[in-house]
Amino acid sequence: MSQPKVRLYELLKHRPSLKQTKKIHAQVIFRSLVKSNNLTGSLIRSYSDHGELKSARKVFSRYPSLPPTFLWNLIIQAYSKTARNNESLHLFKEMLLLGGCHSLAVPDDYTFTFTITACSHHRTLLGFAQNCHTMVIKLGYDSDVCVGNALVNTYVVYSRTESAQKVFDEMSQRDTVTWTSLVKGYATGGKIPQAEELFAKMPERNEVSWAVMIAGYVGHKMYNHALRCFNEMLINGDVEPNEAIYVSVLSACAHLGQLNQGKWIHFYIHKNGVPKTSNIATALIDMYAKCGKIDYAKQVFNGINKRDLLTWTSLISGLSMHGIGEDALQMFTEMLAENIKPDNITLVSVLNACSHSGKVKEGILIFNNMERLWGISPKLEHFGCLIDLLSRAGELEDAFKAVKKMGMEPDGVIYRALLSACRLHGNAGLAERIIEHVTRRDGGGHVLLSNLYASLGQWDNVRKIRESKIDKEGDSTSTPGCSYIEIDGVVHEFLAADKLHPRIKEINLKLNEVMRRISLEIDVGDYSLFHT
């Protein structure tokens, strides 16, 4: 290698800045060194590291002859790491087309690893991945652990756990990545017993392995299992929790209403100097809010140096959940003042806050400006919030107009909310106008309308509705027990064994909290702020 070539190569090895990379590239062209494999590869790698894929592709495309395999691998890998990873597949096809039987450009284990990994980022490329798998077997790369890991992970992404298991079983060598990928496949697919069995057999576990198992439990609402798994990991003592683990276990605490456990985890995070990332801070805020400690949630929020959309939304949602609508609106105003753009979830929380605090004008203004100010088209949940807002305020006609202008089919929850408001405000006429829609979608509307007429003393209408229901359905099937409760001017309907109530998660959460208090669980003490 000539002296200039060596010098330029050494410069590229030391991670030059983008500006320096361009200067080195200019020298490579000026000195006619574009035929150098090492310099070409180093330039592709350097441009890729700076996210300059266009420049990396230009270097690759201007290689004077058919690029060797390792250059193809570099450019395929570069694209596989970005949002344009489908370009990796086009390059792979091009490599096969141009290379043919040429020994310089035959796919190797790296090529297949990068290409198959790129397939895992799309939901429509299972066939392509399977074709690569066939080629892997034909060329003898099925014994390579990296290729095997890519295949297992890709089949897991496509929910093909049987295929992933088959690859796993046929691998002569496996590492922690292999085992973890398959555990993830079973855990995310709801096959928790298989995931547990495989997890127990793992020769070695790292923080990702534990995170996958714990997240699997949380994803399938097995929150106590998640916390037990977390405790087992701490007892083993060979692995420190990562961010994903903290987020999962805090979520489990939030869903169970396990304030004491959540406070202990917060204390553990503080004691061990764990960086309070946006995800961890958001999980803490959410946990405290759902466990009834909104003041703790506020203090965690106030201790964050740099707040982002996640942390703002979490606190706004918590304030809304606790019925502190005015504070939630104030936080939303402050968020906008910091030039943070809301998303769908933020706006649902804000509209809920308006509804619970009686801020009708503010809620309507926010709803009407969603698309113009923030580019967000209202979805079903936003319309649901608006209708709830208007119904609580007694603006039933406006609420019904909003339903008719939705541009999408309302669900039964929205119609039942309207009927509940009609019952509260004694508006039987409007209830009759919407009952046809309700009865097509939700039989529970008959029960609610019957009670509405009863509350108005219109017993003939009550009898007609009940007789009509018996005529249509017969009397062989009994109607589930139904009860109502009025909270903040809104009537809520409950059916026996009803698992479809729109707020079933909150109901279960509150029941768990009540049962926990009944059990007189010992408090771990007020670690509260931990200098948040």
PDB file of N, CA and C in Angstrom, residues 11 20 26 91 108-109 128 190 200 243 311 322 357 397 466:
ATOM      1  N   LEU A  11      -6.333   7.793   8.670  1.00  0.00           N
ATOM      2  CA  LEU A  11      -7.223   8.893   9.054  1.00  0.00           C
ATOM      3  C   LEU A  11      -8.673   8.413   9.165  1.00  0.00           C
ATOM      4  N   GLN A  20     -14.235  16.217   7.751  1.00  0.00           N
ATOM      5  CA  GLN A  20     -12.941  15.577   7.482  1.00  0.00           C
ATOM      6  C   GLN A  20     -13.093  14.418   6.498  1.00  0.00           C
ATOM      7  N   ALA A  26     -12.163  13.585  -1.079  1.00  0.00           N
ATOM      8  CA  ALA A  26     -11.630  14.399  -2.185  1.00  0.00           C
ATOM      9  C   ALA A  26     -10.200  13.985  -2.522  1.00  0.00           C
ATOM     10  N   LEU A  91     -30.554  -3.833  -2.873  1.00  0.00           N
ATOM     11  CA  LEU A  91     -29.118  -4.032  -3.081  1.00  0.00           C
ATOM     12  C   LEU A  91     -28.770  -5.517  -3.110  1.00  0.00           C
ATOM     13  N   ASP A 108     -22.353 -13.882   1.547  1.00  0.00           N
ATOM     14  CA  ASP A 108     -21.756 -14.689   2.608  1.00  0.00           C
ATOM     15  C   ASP A 108     -22.608 -14.566   3.874  1.00  0.00           C
ATOM     16  N   ASP A 109     -22.079 -15.028   5.005  1.00  0.00           N
ATOM     17  CA  ASP A 109     -22.851 -15.006   6.240  1.00  0.00           C
ATOM     18  C   ASP A 109     -23.240 -13.588   6.655  1.00  0.00           C
ATOM     19  N   PHE A 128     -39.759 -13.082   1.296  1.00  0.00           N
ATOM     20  CA  PHE A 128     -38.371 -12.744   0.958  1.00  0.00           C
ATOM     21  C   PHE A 128     -37.426 -13.388   1.977  1.00  0.00           C
ATOM     22  N   GLY A 190     -48.204 -14.624  23.500  1.00  0.00           N
ATOM     23  CA  GLY A 190     -49.152 -15.101  24.495  1.00  0.00           C
ATOM     24  C   GLY A 190     -48.915 -16.521  24.969  1.00  0.00           C
ATOM     25  N   ALA A 200     -36.310 -20.681  31.683  1.00  0.00           N
ATOM     26  CA  ALA A 200     -35.713 -21.455  32.780  1.00  0.00           C
ATOM     27  C   ALA A 200     -34.525 -22.287  32.310  1.00  0.00           C
ATOM     28  N   GLU A 243     -33.263   0.053  31.419  1.00  0.00           N
ATOM     29  CA  GLU A 243     -34.408   0.969  31.332  1.00  0.00           C
ATOM     30  C   GLU A 243     -35.707   0.229  31.053  1.00  0.00           C
ATOM     31  N   THR A 311     -43.329  12.943  29.005  1.00  0.00           N
ATOM     32  CA  THR A 311     -43.472  13.336  30.412  1.00  0.00           C
ATOM     33  C   THR A 311     -44.623  14.321  30.606  1.00  0.00           C
ATOM     34  N   HIS A 322     -57.403  12.320  37.873  1.00  0.00           N
ATOM     35  CA  HIS A 322     -57.751  12.685  39.251  1.00  0.00           C
ATOM     36  C   HIS A 322     -58.790  13.806  39.308  1.00  0.00           C
ATOM     37  N   SER A 357     -63.782  19.104  34.198  1.00  0.00           N
ATOM     38  CA  SER A 357     -63.741  20.389  34.911  1.00  0.00           C
ATOM     39  C   SER A 357     -64.771  21.379  34.374  1.00  0.00           C
ATOM     40  N   GLU A 397     -78.323  18.250  22.398  1.00  0.00           N
ATOM     41  CA  GLU A 397     -78.541  18.406  20.952  1.00  0.00           C
ATOM     42  C   GLU A 397     -77.209  18.586  20.228  1.00  0.00           C
ATOM     43  N   ARG A 466     -90.010  -3.373  27.005  1.00  0.00           N
ATOM     44  CA  ARG A 466     -89.708  -4.695  27.538  1.00  0.00           C
ATOM     45  C   ARG A 466     -90.407  -5.786  26.733  1.00  0.00           C
TER      46      ARG A 466
END
